[in-house]
Coordinates of C-alpha atoms in Angstrom, one line a residue:
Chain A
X1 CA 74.3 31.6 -21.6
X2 CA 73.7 28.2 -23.6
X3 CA 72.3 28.3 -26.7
X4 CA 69.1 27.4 -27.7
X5 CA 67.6 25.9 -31.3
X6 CA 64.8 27.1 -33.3
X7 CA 62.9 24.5 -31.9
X8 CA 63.5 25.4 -28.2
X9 CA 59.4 26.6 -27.6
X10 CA 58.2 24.1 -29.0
X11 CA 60.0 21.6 -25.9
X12 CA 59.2 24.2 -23.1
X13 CA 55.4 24.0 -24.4
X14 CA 55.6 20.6 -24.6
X15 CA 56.9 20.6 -20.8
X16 CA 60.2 19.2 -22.1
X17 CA 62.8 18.7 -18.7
X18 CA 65.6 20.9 -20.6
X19 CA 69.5 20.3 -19.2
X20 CA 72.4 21.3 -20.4
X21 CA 73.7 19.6 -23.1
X22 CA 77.1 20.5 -24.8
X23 CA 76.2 24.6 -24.1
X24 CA 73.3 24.1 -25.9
X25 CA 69.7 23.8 -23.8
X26 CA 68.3 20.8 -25.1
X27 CA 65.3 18.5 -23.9
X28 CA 66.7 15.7 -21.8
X29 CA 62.8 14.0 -22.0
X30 CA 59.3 15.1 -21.9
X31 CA 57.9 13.6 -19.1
X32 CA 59.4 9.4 -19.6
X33 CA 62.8 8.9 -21.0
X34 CA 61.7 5.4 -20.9
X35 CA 58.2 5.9 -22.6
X36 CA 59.7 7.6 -25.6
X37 CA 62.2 5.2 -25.9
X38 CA 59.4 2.5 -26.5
X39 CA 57.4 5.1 -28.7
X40 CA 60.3 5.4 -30.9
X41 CA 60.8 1.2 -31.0
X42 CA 57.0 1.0 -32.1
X43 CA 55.3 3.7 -33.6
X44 CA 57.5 6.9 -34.3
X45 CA 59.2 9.9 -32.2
X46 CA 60.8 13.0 -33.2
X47 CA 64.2 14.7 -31.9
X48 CA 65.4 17.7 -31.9
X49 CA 69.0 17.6 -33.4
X50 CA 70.0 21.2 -34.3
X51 CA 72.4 21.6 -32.2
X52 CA 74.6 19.2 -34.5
X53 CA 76.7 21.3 -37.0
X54 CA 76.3 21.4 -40.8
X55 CA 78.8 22.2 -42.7
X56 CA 78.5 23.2 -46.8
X57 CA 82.0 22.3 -48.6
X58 CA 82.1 23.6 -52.3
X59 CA 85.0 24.2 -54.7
X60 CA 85.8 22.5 -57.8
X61 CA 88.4 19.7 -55.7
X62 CA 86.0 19.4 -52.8
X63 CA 86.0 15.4 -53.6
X64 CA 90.1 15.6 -53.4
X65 CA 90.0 17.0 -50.1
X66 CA 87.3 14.8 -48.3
X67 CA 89.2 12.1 -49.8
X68 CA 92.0 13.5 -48.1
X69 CA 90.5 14.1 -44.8
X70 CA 88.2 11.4 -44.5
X71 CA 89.2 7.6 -43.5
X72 CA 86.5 6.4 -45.2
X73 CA 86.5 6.9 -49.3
X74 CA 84.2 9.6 -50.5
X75 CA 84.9 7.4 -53.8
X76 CA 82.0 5.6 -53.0
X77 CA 79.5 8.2 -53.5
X78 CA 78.8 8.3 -57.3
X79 CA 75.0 9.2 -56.5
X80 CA 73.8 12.5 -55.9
X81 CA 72.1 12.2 -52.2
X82 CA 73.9 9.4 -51.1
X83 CA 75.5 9.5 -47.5
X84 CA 78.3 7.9 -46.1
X85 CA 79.3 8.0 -42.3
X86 CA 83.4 8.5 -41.5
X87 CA 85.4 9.7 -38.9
X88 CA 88.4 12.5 -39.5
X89 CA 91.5 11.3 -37.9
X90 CA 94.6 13.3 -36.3
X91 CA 97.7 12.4 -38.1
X92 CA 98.4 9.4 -35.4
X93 CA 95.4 7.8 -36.0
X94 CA 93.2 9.0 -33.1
X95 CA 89.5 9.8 -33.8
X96 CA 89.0 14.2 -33.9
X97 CA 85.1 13.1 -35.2
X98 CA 82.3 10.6 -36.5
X99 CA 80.7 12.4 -39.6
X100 CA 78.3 12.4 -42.2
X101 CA 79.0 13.3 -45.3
X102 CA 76.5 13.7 -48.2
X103 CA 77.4 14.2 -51.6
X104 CA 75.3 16.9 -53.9
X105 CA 77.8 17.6 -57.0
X106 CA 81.2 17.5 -58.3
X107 CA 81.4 21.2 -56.7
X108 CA 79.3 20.6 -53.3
X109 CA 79.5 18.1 -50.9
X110 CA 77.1 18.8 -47.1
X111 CA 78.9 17.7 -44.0
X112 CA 77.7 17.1 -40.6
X113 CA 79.4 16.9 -37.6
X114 CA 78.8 16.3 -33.5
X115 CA 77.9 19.7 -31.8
X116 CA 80.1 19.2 -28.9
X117 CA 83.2 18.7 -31.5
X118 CA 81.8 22.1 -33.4
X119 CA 85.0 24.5 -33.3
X120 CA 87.6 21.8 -33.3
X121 CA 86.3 19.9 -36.2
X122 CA 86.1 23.6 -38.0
X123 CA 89.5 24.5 -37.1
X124 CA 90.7 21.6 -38.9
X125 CA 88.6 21.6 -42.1
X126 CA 89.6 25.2 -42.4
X127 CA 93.0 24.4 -41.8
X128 CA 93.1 22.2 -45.0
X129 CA 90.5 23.5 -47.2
X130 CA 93.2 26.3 -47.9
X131 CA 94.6 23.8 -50.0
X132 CA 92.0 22.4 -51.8
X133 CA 90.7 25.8 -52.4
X134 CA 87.3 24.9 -50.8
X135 CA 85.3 27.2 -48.6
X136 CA 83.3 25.9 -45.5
X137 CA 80.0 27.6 -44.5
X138 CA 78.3 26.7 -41.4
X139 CA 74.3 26.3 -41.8
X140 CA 73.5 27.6 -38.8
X141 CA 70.0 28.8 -40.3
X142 CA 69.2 24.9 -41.2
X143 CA 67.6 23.3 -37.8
X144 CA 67.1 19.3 -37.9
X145 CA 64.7 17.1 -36.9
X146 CA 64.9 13.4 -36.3
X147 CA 61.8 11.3 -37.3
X148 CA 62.5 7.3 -36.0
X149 CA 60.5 4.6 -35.8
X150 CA 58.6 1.8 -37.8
X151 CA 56.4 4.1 -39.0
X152 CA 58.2 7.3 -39.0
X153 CA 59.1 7.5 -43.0
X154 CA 54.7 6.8 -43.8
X155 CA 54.3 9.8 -41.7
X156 CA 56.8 12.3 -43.1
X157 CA 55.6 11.3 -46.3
X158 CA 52.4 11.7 -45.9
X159 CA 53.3 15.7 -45.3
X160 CA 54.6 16.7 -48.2
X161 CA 52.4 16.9 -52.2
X162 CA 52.2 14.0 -54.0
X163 CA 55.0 14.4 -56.3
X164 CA 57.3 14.8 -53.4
X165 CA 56.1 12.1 -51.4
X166 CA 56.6 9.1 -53.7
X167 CA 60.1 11.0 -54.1
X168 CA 60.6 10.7 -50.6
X169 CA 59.0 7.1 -50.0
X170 CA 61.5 5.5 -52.4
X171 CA 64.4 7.5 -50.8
X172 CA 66.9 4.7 -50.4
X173 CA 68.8 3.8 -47.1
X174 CA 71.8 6.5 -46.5
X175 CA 70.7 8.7 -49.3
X176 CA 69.3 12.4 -48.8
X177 CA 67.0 14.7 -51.1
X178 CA 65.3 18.1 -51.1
X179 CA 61.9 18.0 -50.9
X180 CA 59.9 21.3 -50.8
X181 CA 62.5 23.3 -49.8
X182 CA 63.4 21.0 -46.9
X183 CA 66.5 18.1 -47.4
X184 CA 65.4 14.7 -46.0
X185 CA 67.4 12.3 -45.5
X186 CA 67.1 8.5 -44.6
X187 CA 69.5 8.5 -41.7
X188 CA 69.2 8.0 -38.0
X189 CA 70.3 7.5 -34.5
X190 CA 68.3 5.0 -33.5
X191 CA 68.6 1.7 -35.1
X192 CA 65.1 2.0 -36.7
X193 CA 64.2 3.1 -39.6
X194 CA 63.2 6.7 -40.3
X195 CA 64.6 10.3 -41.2
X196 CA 66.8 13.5 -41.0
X197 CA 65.7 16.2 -41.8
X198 CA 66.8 19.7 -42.2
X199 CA 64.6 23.0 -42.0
X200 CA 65.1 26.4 -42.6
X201 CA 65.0 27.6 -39.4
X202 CA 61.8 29.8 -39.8
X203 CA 60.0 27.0 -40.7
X204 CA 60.9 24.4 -38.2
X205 CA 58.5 25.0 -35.5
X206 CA 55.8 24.9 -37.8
X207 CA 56.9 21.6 -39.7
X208 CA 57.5 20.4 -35.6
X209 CA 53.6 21.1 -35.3
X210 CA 53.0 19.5 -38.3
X211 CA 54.8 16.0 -37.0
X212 CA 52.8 16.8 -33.7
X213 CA 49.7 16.6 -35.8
X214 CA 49.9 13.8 -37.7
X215 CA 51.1 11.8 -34.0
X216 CA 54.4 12.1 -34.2
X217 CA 55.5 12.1 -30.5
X218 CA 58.7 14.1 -29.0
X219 CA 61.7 12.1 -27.8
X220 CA 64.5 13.7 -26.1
X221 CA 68.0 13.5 -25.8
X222 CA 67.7 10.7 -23.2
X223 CA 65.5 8.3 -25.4
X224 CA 68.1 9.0 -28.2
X225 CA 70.9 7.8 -25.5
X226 CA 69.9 5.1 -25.0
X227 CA 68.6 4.1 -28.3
X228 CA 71.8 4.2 -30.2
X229 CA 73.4 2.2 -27.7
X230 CA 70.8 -0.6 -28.0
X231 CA 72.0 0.0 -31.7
X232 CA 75.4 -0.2 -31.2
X233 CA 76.2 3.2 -32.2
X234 CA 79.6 4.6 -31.2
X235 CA 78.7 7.9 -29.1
X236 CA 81.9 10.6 -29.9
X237 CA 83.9 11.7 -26.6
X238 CA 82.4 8.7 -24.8
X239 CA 83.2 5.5 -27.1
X240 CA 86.0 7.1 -29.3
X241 CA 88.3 10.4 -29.1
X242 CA 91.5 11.3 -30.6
X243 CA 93.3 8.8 -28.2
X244 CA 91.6 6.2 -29.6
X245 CA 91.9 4.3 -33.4
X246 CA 88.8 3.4 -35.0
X247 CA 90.3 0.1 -34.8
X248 CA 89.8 0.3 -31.3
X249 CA 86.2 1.5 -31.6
X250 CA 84.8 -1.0 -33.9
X251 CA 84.8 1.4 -36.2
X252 CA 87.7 -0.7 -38.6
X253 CA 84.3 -1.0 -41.3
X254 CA 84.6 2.7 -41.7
X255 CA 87.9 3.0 -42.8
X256 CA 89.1 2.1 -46.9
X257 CA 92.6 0.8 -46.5
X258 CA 92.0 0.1 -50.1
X259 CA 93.0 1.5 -52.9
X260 CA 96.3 1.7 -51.3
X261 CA 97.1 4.7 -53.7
X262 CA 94.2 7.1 -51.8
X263 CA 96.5 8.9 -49.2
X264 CA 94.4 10.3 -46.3
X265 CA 95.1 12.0 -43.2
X266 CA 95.9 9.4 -40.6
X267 CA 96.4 6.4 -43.1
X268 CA 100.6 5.8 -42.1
X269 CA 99.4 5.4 -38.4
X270 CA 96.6 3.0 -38.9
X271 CA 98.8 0.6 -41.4
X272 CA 101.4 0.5 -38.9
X273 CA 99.0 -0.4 -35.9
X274 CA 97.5 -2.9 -37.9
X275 CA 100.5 -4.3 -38.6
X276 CA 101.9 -4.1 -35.6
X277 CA 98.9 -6.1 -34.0
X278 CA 95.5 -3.1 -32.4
X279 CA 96.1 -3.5 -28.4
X280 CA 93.0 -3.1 -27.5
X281 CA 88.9 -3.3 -28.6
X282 CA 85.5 -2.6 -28.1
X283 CA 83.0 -5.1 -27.3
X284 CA 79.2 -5.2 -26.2
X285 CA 78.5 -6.5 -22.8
X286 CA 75.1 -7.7 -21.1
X287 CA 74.4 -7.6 -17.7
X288 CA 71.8 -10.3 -16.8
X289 CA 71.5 -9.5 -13.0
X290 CA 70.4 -6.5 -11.7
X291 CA 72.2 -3.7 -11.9
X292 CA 73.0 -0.9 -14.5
X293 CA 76.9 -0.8 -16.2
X294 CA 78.1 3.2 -16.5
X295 CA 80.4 4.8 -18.2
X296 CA 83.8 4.5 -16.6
X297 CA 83.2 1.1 -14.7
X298 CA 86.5 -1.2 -14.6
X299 CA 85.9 -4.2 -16.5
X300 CA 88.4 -6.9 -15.1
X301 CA 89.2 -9.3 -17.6
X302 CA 91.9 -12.0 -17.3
X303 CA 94.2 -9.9 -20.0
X304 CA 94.0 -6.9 -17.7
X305 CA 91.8 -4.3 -16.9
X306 CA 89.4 -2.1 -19.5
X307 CA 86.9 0.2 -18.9
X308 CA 83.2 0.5 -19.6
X309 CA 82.3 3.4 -22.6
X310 CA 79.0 3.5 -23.0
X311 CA 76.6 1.8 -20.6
X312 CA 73.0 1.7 -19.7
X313 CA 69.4 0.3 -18.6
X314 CA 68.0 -1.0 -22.2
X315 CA 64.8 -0.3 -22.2
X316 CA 63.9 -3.1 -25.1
X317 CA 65.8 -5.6 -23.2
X318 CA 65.1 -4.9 -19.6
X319 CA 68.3 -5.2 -18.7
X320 CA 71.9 -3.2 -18.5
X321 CA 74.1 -3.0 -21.8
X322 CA 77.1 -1.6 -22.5
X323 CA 80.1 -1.0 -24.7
X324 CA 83.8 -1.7 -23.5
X325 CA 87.4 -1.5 -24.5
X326 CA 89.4 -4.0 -23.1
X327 CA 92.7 -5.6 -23.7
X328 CA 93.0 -8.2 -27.0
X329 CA 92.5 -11.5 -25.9
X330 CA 90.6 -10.4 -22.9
X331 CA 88.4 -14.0 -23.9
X332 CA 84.9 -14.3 -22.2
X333 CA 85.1 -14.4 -18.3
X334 CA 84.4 -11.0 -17.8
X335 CA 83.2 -8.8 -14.6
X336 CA 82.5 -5.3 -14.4
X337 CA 83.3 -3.3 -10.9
X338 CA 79.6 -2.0 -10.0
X339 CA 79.8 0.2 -7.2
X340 CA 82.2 -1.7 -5.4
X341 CA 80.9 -4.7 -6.7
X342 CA 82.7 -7.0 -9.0
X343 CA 79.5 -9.0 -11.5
X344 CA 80.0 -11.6 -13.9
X345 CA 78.5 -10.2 -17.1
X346 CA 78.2 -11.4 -20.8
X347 CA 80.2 -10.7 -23.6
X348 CA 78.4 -10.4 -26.6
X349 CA 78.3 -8.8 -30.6
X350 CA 76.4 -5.3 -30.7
X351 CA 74.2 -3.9 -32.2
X352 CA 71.8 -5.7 -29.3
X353 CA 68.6 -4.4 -31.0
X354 CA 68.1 -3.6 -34.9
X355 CA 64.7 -2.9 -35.9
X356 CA 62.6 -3.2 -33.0
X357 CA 64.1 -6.8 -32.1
X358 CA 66.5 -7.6 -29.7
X359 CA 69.3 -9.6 -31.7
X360 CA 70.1 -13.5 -31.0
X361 CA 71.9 -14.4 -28.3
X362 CA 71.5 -11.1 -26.3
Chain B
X1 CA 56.1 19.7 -8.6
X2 CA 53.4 18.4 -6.9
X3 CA 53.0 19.5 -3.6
X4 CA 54.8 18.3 -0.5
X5 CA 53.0 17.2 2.4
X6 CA 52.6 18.7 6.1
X7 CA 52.9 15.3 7.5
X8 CA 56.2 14.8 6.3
X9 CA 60.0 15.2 7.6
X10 CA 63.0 15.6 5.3
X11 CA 66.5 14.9 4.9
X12 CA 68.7 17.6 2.6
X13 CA 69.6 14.3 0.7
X14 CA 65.6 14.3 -0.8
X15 CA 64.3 11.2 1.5
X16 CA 61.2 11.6 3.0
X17 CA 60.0 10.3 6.4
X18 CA 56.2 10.0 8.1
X19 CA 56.0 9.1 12.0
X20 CA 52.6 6.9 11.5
X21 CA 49.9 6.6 14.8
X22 CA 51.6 3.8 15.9
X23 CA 54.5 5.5 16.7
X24 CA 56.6 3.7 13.5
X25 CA 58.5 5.5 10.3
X26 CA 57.7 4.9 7.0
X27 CA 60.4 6.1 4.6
X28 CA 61.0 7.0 1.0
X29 CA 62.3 9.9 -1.8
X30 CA 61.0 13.0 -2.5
X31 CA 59.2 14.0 -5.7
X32 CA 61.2 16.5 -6.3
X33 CA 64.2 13.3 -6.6
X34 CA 62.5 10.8 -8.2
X35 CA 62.4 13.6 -11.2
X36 CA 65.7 14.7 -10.9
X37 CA 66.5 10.5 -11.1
X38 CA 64.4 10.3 -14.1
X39 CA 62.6 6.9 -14.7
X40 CA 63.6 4.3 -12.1
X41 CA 64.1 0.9 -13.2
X42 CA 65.8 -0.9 -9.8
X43 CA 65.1 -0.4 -6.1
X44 CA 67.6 -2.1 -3.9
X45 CA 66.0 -2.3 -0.5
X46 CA 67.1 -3.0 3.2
X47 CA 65.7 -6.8 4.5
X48 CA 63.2 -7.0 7.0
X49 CA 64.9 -6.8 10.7
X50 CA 68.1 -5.1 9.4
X51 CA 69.3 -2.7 11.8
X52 CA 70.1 0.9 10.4
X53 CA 71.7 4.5 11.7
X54 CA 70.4 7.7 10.9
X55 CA 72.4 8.9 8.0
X56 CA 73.7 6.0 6.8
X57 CA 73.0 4.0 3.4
X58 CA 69.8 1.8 3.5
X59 CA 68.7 1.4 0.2
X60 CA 69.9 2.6 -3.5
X61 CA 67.7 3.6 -6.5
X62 CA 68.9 3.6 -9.8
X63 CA 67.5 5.2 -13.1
X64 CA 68.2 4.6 -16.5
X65 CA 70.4 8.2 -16.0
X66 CA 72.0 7.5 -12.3
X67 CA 72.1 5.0 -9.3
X68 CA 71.7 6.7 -5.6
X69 CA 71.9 6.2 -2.1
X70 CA 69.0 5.9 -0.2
X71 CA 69.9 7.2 3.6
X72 CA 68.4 6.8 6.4
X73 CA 66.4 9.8 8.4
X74 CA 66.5 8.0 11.4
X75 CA 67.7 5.8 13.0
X76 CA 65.8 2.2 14.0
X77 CA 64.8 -1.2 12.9
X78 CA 63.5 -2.3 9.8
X79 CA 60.2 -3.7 9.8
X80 CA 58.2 -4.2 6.5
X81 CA 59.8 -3.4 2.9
X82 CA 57.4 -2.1 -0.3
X83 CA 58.3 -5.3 -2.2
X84 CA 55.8 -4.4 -5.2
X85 CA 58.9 -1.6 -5.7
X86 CA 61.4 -4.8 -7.2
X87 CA 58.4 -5.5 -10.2
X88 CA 57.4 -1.8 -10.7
X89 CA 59.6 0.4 -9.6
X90 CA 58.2 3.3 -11.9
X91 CA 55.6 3.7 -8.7
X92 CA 57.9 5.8 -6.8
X93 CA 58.2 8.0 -9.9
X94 CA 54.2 8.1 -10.6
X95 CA 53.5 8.4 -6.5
X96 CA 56.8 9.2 -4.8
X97 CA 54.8 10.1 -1.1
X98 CA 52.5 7.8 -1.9
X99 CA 52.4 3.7 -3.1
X100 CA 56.2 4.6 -3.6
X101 CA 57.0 4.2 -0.1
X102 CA 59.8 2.0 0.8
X103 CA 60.5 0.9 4.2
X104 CA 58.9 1.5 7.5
X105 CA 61.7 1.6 10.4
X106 CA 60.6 1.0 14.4
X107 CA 62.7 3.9 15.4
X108 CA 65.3 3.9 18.0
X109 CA 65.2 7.3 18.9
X110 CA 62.1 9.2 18.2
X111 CA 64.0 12.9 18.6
X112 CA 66.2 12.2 15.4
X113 CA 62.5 13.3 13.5
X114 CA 63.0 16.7 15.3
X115 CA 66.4 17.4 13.4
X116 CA 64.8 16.9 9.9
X117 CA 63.8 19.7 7.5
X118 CA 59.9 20.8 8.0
X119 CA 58.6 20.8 4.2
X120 CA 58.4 24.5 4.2
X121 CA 62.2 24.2 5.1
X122 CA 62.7 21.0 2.5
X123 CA 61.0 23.4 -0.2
X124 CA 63.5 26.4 0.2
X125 CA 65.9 24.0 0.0
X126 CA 64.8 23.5 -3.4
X127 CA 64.2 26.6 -4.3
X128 CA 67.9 27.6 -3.4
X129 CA 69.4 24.5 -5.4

């Protein structure tokens, strides 16, 4: 039986295509995958993204513990709302999630993790929140919804009274608020501007319709595919996984080496591979010729042979992107097998498109 | 789904095949495909004279989800290609029985059509999936 969100009428009555996603029945697209993908670029679209787990930490040391658990330093949030993106790391250094963690108070701290990753990531936060003497609670009664797009932020604002909405309008990037009983947040998925934001559950098919009425179209799972790739966004269990360092993910931004004093889960094995030189990396490809790069495509490269993570039709650019690990020093001559086929395609730096435009050189 | 029709023959594998009046095939995926593929963005077709059997590979489509074979229901000589498919090859998801066409074969051996699924057979097919 897969499980369904609040919001799970509101796609069938909007003649959503609904797949399996994760054990959870989620809207793959509502009629053009491609369509909403270019809605989303230009205007604003909405997704559906309670099936992702949020998680409530509170106790007096919940800072100690995230500091602890997280690669990235929770030290950084001194601003109540403000959000930073991390991954949790086993003790050798391999990727067990990409999170986002917002900071409320000195006693609270919201989490939220990947859906697919739900009981694994819980396990281990349980597992050492003993410690720190915090207690987890799952917000299973919050559902979220995903407004993206150039003009997504004017129309969520526009919802709300007017003392919210110049609250919300000046909500700075990464940073999260309550608004009317709702906690938006200026986060996304997409590489455009726009917001998270979570609903009690009883009110989110009716704050759905209220996006609907204002012109805020619905994007589904395969628009928001191939979005964050254009965006460069690592997708967990495809680009990274706990065999992986986030040094091999380009995810080496996320993690605070520094102060060498903060001690956190996964630290000793990430010193040592950096010292000992990271074997391998990710890069962004193009493909200028026809064709479409998929995951778990053999990139040959001259250094030996790596493997395609993420790849797809970009819908901005008209042509196949992808991201790829592949040996250090695997240089620039590289060819990905396609069906048999081995084609010449480009290496290039990712994200390809940021706000709308493809970037330079793509 | 739109509805399949009479005139049509069909392969398990979701192509779709018309015998025309003069006595040629024209060839392409069913509806029911073209929305499992999703939005199509390249069409890889067979070249004018190419010589194809019944069953085997003659074209691929690929979506922004999937790339797929395109066999052939029977067997035969290729004659024209839908060309207009390489620019816009979102017709075969907005008219997959229709302007979505892709080739038209001479056939070989006009009792292949007789081993294809009738639509009433091609739609319990899909009923059963």
């Amino acid at each position: 039986m897969l499980k369904k969100t609040p919001l799970h009428a509101a796609h069938l009555a909007a003649n959503a295509k609904m797949v399996d996603f994760g054990g959870w029945e989620m809207p793959l697209n509502y009629g053009s995958q491609l369509e909403e993908h270019h809605l989303v670029r230009r205007g604003a679209g909405m997704f559906d993204v309670s099936h992702m787990t949020v998680v409530d930490l509170h106790g007096e040391r919940v800072r100690a513990f995230l500091s602890e658990l997280l690669a990235n330093d929770v030290a950084k949030l001194k601003v109540s709302g403000k959000a930073l993106y991390s991954c949790m790391l086993t003790e050798q250094g391999g990727v067990i999630d990409d999170l986002i963690v917002y900071f409320q108070d000195e006693q609270f701290f919201r989490m939220v993790v990947n859906a697919a990753t739900r009981d694994k990531d819980l396990d281990w936060l349980a597992r050492h929140a003993t410690r720190f003497g915090v207690t987890l609670t799952e917000r299973r009664d919050l559902a979220m919804i995903a407004v993206q797009g150039p003009d997504a932020r004017r129309l969520v604002a526009g919802l709300f009274g007017a003392e919210t909405r110049a609250r919300v309008e000046k909500l700075g990037k990464f940073v999260g608020a309550e608004a009317e009983g709702l906690f938006v947040a200026r986060t996304g998925y997409t590489g455009e501007d726009g917001f998270e934001i979570m609903v009690p559950e009883t009110r989110a098919i009716e704050f759905w319709n209220q996006l609907l009425a204002v012109g805020v179209k619905p994007a589904g799972l395969g628009a928001r595919d191939t979005l964050r790739l254009e965006a460069g966004m690592n997708l967990y269990g495809q680009d990274m996984d706990e065999t992986v360092s986030p040094f091999e993910a380009a995810l080496a931004w996320t993690v605070a080496l520094e102060p060498a004093t903060r001690h956190f889960i996964g630290r000793d094995a990430l010193v040592r591979q950096k010292s000992a030189g990271v074997p391998r990396e990710m890069i962004g490809i193009v493909l200028d010729d026809k064709g479409v790069m998929r995951h778990g495509q053999k990139v040959l490269t001259p250094a030996g042979d790596g493997e395609v993570l993420s790849g797809t039709f970009s819908p901005t650019l008209g042509k196949s992107i992808a991201l790829a690990r592949v040996p250090v020093g695997a240089g620039e001559a590289l060819q990905v097998d396609i069906r048999g086929k081995a084609v010449p395609v480009r290496r290039v730096k990712f994200p390809f498109v940021r706000d709308g435009k493809p970037q330079p050189g793509i | 789904m739109s509805d399949i029709p009479g005139d049509l023959k069909f392969l398990k594998s979701h192509e779709w095949a018309r015998l025309e009046d003069n006595g040629t095939v024209t060839v392409g995926i069913s509806d029911h495909a073209q929305s499992a593929l999703g939005d199509l963005v390249y069409v890889e077709l067979p070249s004018v004279g190419d010589t194809i059997e019944a069953g085997n590979g003659a074209a691929v489509v690929e979506s922004v989800k999937a790339a797929s074979d395109v066999y052939a229901p029977v067997s035969g000589t290729v004659i024209a290609v839908n060309e207009s498919l390489s620019d816009k090859p979102e017709t075969i998801n907005q008219d997959a029985y229709g302007e979505g066409w892709m080739f038209v074969l001479k056939p070989s051996n006009t009792a292949e059509l007789d081993e294809l699924l009738t639509p009433d057979d091609y739609a319990e097919q899909l009923d059963t999936e």
